[in-house]
Amino acid sequence: ELLVALAIMSAAFAIIWSTFSVTVRAWTRGSELLDNLHRGDFVMEELVIGLRSAAFFDSAPGKYGFRLKDHGSGIDSADTISWVASGTAFLPPDSPLANGLHRLVVNIEDNDEGKPAVTVRAFPHLAEVDEDSVLVDKWYISTEVRGLNCEVYVEEDEDWKDEWEDTNSIPRLVHLTLF
C-alpha cells in the first residue's frame, strides 16, 4: 500500500510540476511580448508628442517645414521624417535644445550592433546642417521598431500620399505606421 501511495503521489507531483513549469514559461513569454509592444507604444507616443509640438512660422517657411523622405512601404520601410519642434519629445534629459526650437530627424538606421533601430537626430532649427550629417549626434530609441512608414494627407487630391513636396509647410494630417 505504501508503494502504491508513493507512486500516486509521485505521479501527482510530476503533473503539478509540469503544469507549473508550462505556466511560468507562458508567463515569461507573455511578459517579453508585452515589453516589446510597450517599446513600440513608447516610440509612437513620442512621435505623437513631437508632432503635436511642431512649430511653423511664415517668416522663414523653408526653415520650419515638414520633410518626408520615402523609402518604400511595408515592414522594411525606413522613411525619414523631419520637423521643427518646441517640446522635449525624443530629447535626452540634459539636452540644451530642450529649452527652444529644434529640428528633429527620425528614421530607422542600423545601430552599433547592426540591428535596425529608431534613430533620432536633433539640432538647432536655424542651423545650416545637412540632416544626414555625421556631425549631428544621433541616438537610438528602440531596436524593437524595425520599420517606419509615413503618409500625409493631401487636401487637393483628397488622398494619402507617401511624398510631401510642400516642404515649406506642415501637413494637417500625418499617418504613421511602425513595424
PDB file of N, CA and C in Angstrom, residues 18 37 74 118 177:
ATOM      1  N   SER A  18       4.920  19.843 -14.026  1.00  0.00           N
ATOM      2  CA  SER A  18       4.876  20.162 -15.462  1.00  0.00           C
ATOM      3  C   SER A  18       3.885  21.284 -15.728  1.00  0.00           C
ATOM      4  N   LEU A  37       5.812  45.243 -27.103  1.00  0.00           N
ATOM      5  CA  LEU A  37       4.681  46.070 -27.508  1.00  0.00           C
ATOM      6  C   LEU A  37       4.767  47.451 -26.867  1.00  0.00           C
ATOM      7  N   GLY A  74       5.792  49.121 -46.265  1.00  0.00           N
ATOM      8  CA  GLY A  74       5.820  47.756 -45.760  1.00  0.00           C
ATOM      9  C   GLY A  74       6.761  47.611 -44.586  1.00  0.00           C
ATOM     10  N   VAL A 118      15.130  52.728 -34.195  1.00  0.00           N
ATOM     11  CA  VAL A 118      14.627  54.090 -34.369  1.00  0.00           C
ATOM     12  C   VAL A 118      15.762  55.028 -33.972  1.00  0.00           C
ATOM     13  N   THR A 177       3.036  54.518 -39.413  1.00  0.00           N
ATOM     14  CA  THR A 177       2.957  53.085 -39.148  1.00  0.00           C
ATOM     15  C   THR A 177       4.330  52.617 -38.690  1.00  0.00           C
TER      16      THR A 177
END
